[in-house]
């Protein structure tokens, strides 16, 4: 038996996923499809293709994010293997047959990751958002397509629901599974993860994930990125750029309030801070613009968001650090 758990907000991409599963469901041994409806304002039933109806159960999620929704799914599963799919992926041809082969592993292998492909435009360079999505192809143990033994999930308590976003919650679970002595391997099945349309300000919204990084830092210490196989970040640079900008603004604000003799020094501080802020912002913008399509719209977006991201990222990090202040290393789940 194999259970497939799909947490969903009812996005249009769900229909594409379910159609792809319907075409392959008979290749799975005694399949069970568990849709976790995590819509907070659910106004109707999720549409399930007729070919899947006999195998599908719709569960009601708590509306508390993908970690909590996946916990609802795997805890209701009947099978020894639980496969998590995101509702915006499309299983490739032969996915089900390769899944069965992927799960023929040793007893101490607790999880098997599928391959994720992100199609990018071929007639131009990808945008910043498209490149960010393409990073999923290199992600370790991401639940876009990740199978776990149910016993491994039960042993570690499943996903940590303190992570409310689709960000880091899967890497954190994988870390605890490995700490419990289970092995994780990569399989041969594959899914396609299309780049969903987003507005130009999406890079600002995703900075909320810095709060989750702060929680990881509390739980696992300064080496959390290495331990969880996460890519390097820019937090230190963002802190430096934000501090330089704040210093410049503070010096400008204080200058009229100080004695005339002190004002030249404050002016120098303001200039130095402004130059450091401009240099850091320019470096960040260049790093994002250079590999992109360099259209006027993309360049304008990168310039604006590159100025806003550092202070926003720092703000979310500090907020996450404060909220997790009672946590201690080693207290994950």
XYZ file of C-alpha atoms in Angstrom:
333
model
C 0.000 0.000 0.000
C 1.066 3.559 -0.696
C -0.635 6.700 0.594
C -0.266 9.987 -1.292
C -0.862 13.114 0.802
C -1.554 16.422 -0.921
C -2.149 19.510 1.231
C -3.971 22.119 -0.815
C -5.414 25.598 -0.794
C -7.573 24.716 -3.777
C -5.333 26.382 -6.343
C -6.040 25.719 -10.045
C -2.831 23.691 -10.219
C -4.478 21.007 -8.065
C -6.655 19.918 -10.992
C -3.568 19.382 -13.158
C -1.920 17.290 -10.449
C -5.004 15.149 -9.896
C -5.439 14.519 -13.618
C -1.827 13.317 -13.794
C -2.369 11.038 -10.785
C -5.603 9.687 -12.266
C -3.731 8.545 -15.360
C -1.284 6.515 -13.239
C -3.152 5.519 -10.098
C -3.628 1.901 -11.162
C 0.158 1.507 -11.275
C 0.246 1.953 -7.491
C -0.357 -1.014 -5.164
C -3.579 -0.486 -3.181
C -3.337 3.319 -3.491
C -4.789 5.865 -1.106
C -5.016 9.560 -2.050
C -5.499 11.942 0.874
C -6.328 15.544 -0.008
C -6.014 17.868 2.954
C -8.277 20.849 2.312
C -6.446 23.630 4.134
C -8.579 26.509 2.877
C -9.613 28.803 5.695
C -12.672 30.009 3.804
C -13.708 26.806 2.060
C -16.828 27.484 0.012
C -17.222 24.182 -1.809
C -15.921 20.661 -2.196
C -12.659 19.954 -3.977
C -13.201 18.505 -7.434
C -11.748 15.003 -7.763
C -11.517 13.273 -11.173
C -13.812 10.282 -11.508
C -10.879 7.930 -12.038
C -9.517 8.932 -8.610
C -12.779 9.039 -6.678
C -12.596 5.446 -5.459
C -9.125 5.990 -4.018
C -9.486 9.512 -2.621
C -10.456 10.869 0.759
C -10.722 14.603 1.479
C -9.634 15.654 4.955
C -10.192 19.013 6.601
C -6.992 20.823 7.517
C -6.595 23.298 10.377
C -5.700 26.232 8.128
C -2.393 26.573 9.962
C 0.026 26.017 7.077
C 1.467 23.058 5.157
C 3.259 21.455 8.111
C 0.029 21.110 10.086
C -1.895 20.018 6.986
C 0.628 17.285 6.182
C 0.403 16.039 9.759
C -3.341 15.636 9.324
C -2.679 13.660 6.151
C -0.033 11.191 7.302
C -1.750 10.508 10.610
C -4.859 9.427 8.676
C -2.863 7.300 6.224
C -3.247 3.511 6.247
C -0.084 2.684 4.333
C 3.471 2.017 5.556
C 4.746 4.561 3.022
C 3.422 8.141 2.819
C 4.264 10.222 -0.241
C 3.909 13.980 0.087
C 3.194 15.986 -3.049
C 2.658 19.732 -3.272
C -0.486 20.789 -5.078
C 1.466 22.692 -7.745
C 3.586 19.837 -9.106
C 2.824 17.516 -12.022
C 3.991 13.879 -11.836
C 5.887 12.973 -14.991
C 5.005 9.954 -17.130
C 5.906 6.723 -15.349
C 6.011 8.462 -11.951
C 3.906 5.827 -10.214
C 5.947 2.877 -11.516
C 9.206 4.582 -10.571
C 7.790 5.401 -7.139
C 7.173 1.732 -6.467
C 10.759 0.966 -7.498
C 12.107 3.861 -5.396
C 10.472 2.458 -2.268
C 12.167 -0.930 -2.595
C 14.861 0.114 -0.104
C 16.475 -1.200 3.050
C 14.633 -1.310 6.362
C 16.535 1.649 7.838
C 15.867 3.962 4.916
C 13.191 6.271 6.249
C 12.631 8.516 3.245
C 13.070 8.678 -0.514
C 13.047 11.985 -2.387
C 11.812 12.355 -5.946
C 13.442 14.521 -8.570
C 11.992 17.972 -9.215
C 12.290 19.715 -12.569
C 11.479 23.385 -13.045
C 10.888 24.422 -16.670
C 12.450 27.789 -17.478
C 11.978 29.966 -20.573
C 14.178 29.085 -23.519
C 13.831 32.374 -25.407
C 15.208 34.642 -22.691
C 17.066 34.629 -19.390
C 14.937 33.701 -16.369
C 13.679 36.354 -13.981
C 14.691 36.548 -10.340
C 11.485 34.770 -9.313
C 11.962 32.060 -11.926
C 15.535 31.446 -10.785
C 14.365 31.233 -7.196
C 11.780 28.611 -8.092
C 14.370 26.711 -10.134
C 16.366 26.307 -6.927
C 13.852 23.646 -5.905
C 15.555 21.293 -8.340
C 18.621 21.308 -6.073
C 16.735 21.250 -2.766
C 17.402 18.487 -0.252
C 14.435 16.476 1.053
C 11.788 18.929 -0.120
C 8.187 17.796 0.110
C 7.351 18.803 -3.441
C 7.799 15.019 -3.813
C 9.063 13.226 -0.720
C 8.153 9.756 0.572
C 8.538 8.763 4.234
C 7.956 5.571 6.115
C 5.016 6.125 8.402
C 6.972 4.576 11.281
C 9.730 7.179 10.819
C 7.193 10.003 10.858
C 5.556 8.599 13.978
C 8.896 8.194 15.744
C 9.853 11.871 15.331
C 6.342 13.298 15.693
C 5.890 14.466 12.113
C 6.269 18.036 10.913
C 6.991 20.796 13.410
C 3.932 23.040 13.275
C 5.890 26.006 14.600
C 6.933 26.465 10.971
C 3.765 27.970 9.427
C 5.045 28.518 5.883
C 6.111 26.303 3.011
C 9.689 27.114 3.992
C 12.190 25.055 5.994
C 9.528 22.800 7.522
C 10.542 19.922 5.243
C 14.281 20.332 5.800
C 13.708 20.470 9.555
C 11.718 17.234 9.497
C 14.400 15.498 7.429
C 17.033 16.565 9.954
C 15.125 15.005 12.847
C 14.476 11.825 10.877
C 18.206 11.446 10.280
C 18.989 12.223 13.925
C 16.662 9.354 14.825
C 18.898 6.999 12.837
C 16.961 6.735 9.589
C 18.614 7.105 6.210
C 17.356 9.346 3.432
C 18.045 8.654 -0.241
C 17.132 10.081 -3.635
C 15.004 8.106 -6.060
C 14.442 8.094 -9.817
C 10.819 9.269 -10.096
C 10.302 12.865 -11.162
C 7.769 15.664 -11.066
C 7.600 18.975 -12.868
C 7.180 22.129 -10.805
C 5.960 24.968 -13.070
C 6.804 28.527 -12.073
C 3.565 30.029 -10.847
C 2.723 33.610 -11.871
C 3.524 36.234 -9.258
C 3.549 40.013 -9.066
C 6.723 42.054 -8.975
C 6.762 42.288 -5.165
C 6.884 38.563 -4.419
C 10.533 38.794 -3.321
C 9.437 41.060 -0.477
C 6.759 38.670 0.770
C 9.095 35.686 0.859
C 11.313 37.514 3.356
C 8.913 36.299 6.038
C 10.893 33.066 5.871
C 13.686 34.785 7.789
C 11.573 34.328 10.914
C 11.699 30.565 10.321
C 15.475 30.725 9.892
C 15.667 32.496 13.241
C 13.720 29.651 14.841
C 16.076 27.115 13.243
C 19.032 29.069 14.637
C 17.483 28.850 18.094
C 16.779 25.136 17.791
C 19.989 23.910 16.183
C 22.616 26.554 16.796
C 24.788 28.575 14.413
C 25.567 25.572 12.203
C 21.946 24.947 11.298
C 22.435 25.600 7.582
C 25.101 22.932 7.304
C 23.201 20.475 9.484
C 19.989 20.866 7.486
C 21.739 21.042 4.083
C 20.450 24.536 3.397
C 22.077 26.889 0.863
C 24.059 29.864 2.193
C 22.145 33.050 2.826
C 22.869 36.781 2.816
C 21.830 37.605 6.367
C 25.151 39.094 7.423
C 25.252 41.310 4.336
C 21.647 42.350 4.896
C 22.479 43.258 8.499
C 25.491 45.309 7.395
C 23.557 47.176 4.704
C 20.640 47.835 7.046
C 22.954 49.060 9.799
C 24.732 51.401 7.386
C 21.439 52.883 6.215
C 20.163 53.248 9.776
C 23.401 54.931 10.826
C 23.132 57.438 7.984
C 19.517 58.266 8.806
C 20.262 58.595 12.531
C 23.177 60.957 11.876
C 21.039 63.131 9.609
C 18.236 63.247 12.182
C 20.570 64.122 15.049
C 22.574 66.769 13.221
C 20.136 69.676 13.747
C 19.798 68.762 17.432
C 23.499 68.891 18.275
C 25.980 71.689 18.885
C 27.469 73.315 15.768
C 30.889 71.921 16.593
C 29.575 68.352 16.439
C 27.607 68.724 13.238
C 30.520 68.262 10.805
C 31.370 64.946 12.431
C 27.779 63.796 12.168
C 27.769 64.879 8.554
C 30.772 62.672 7.946
C 29.081 59.762 9.681
C 25.960 60.274 7.570
C 28.014 60.348 4.367
C 29.983 57.241 5.277
C 26.817 55.363 6.203
C 25.051 56.443 3.014
C 27.988 55.380 0.851
C 28.201 51.995 2.566
C 24.444 51.526 2.166
C 24.582 52.498 -1.523
C 27.526 50.177 -2.198
C 25.849 47.230 -0.490
C 22.539 47.851 -2.211
C 24.226 48.192 -5.598
C 26.099 44.915 -5.109
C 22.879 43.121 -4.192
C 20.982 44.598 -7.138
C 23.761 43.708 -9.559
C 23.838 40.107 -8.309
C 20.118 39.821 -9.071
C 20.060 41.761 -12.341
C 23.104 40.257 -14.079
C 21.712 36.729 -14.644
C 18.233 37.979 -15.531
C 16.496 39.190 -18.692
C 17.526 42.808 -17.965
C 14.272 44.252 -19.268
C 13.278 47.680 -18.017
C 10.548 46.197 -15.833
C 12.829 43.549 -14.315
C 15.666 46.002 -13.693
C 13.301 48.503 -12.071
C 11.845 45.790 -9.853
C 15.285 44.559 -8.832
C 16.478 48.068 -7.967
C 13.434 48.804 -5.822
C 13.297 45.459 -4.039
C 17.063 45.294 -3.512
C 16.773 48.457 -1.433
C 13.827 47.106 0.566
C 14.819 43.473 1.105
C 17.727 43.954 3.575
C 15.771 45.888 6.238
C 12.722 43.689 5.695
C 14.765 40.508 6.041
C 16.411 41.805 9.224
C 13.052 42.825 10.659
C 11.573 39.374 10.092
C 14.696 37.719 11.504
C 14.502 39.811 14.692
C 10.775 39.093 14.998
C 11.401 35.356 14.662
C 14.319 35.509 17.083
C 12.171 37.262 19.685
C 9.228 34.910 19.287
C 11.487 31.874 19.673
C 13.494 33.326 22.552
C 12.338 30.593 24.939
C 13.611 27.808 22.684
C 16.953 26.159 23.221
C 19.230 24.158 20.875
C 18.129 20.578 20.640
C 14.457 21.311 21.378
C 13.219 20.660 17.848
C 9.864 18.871 18.113
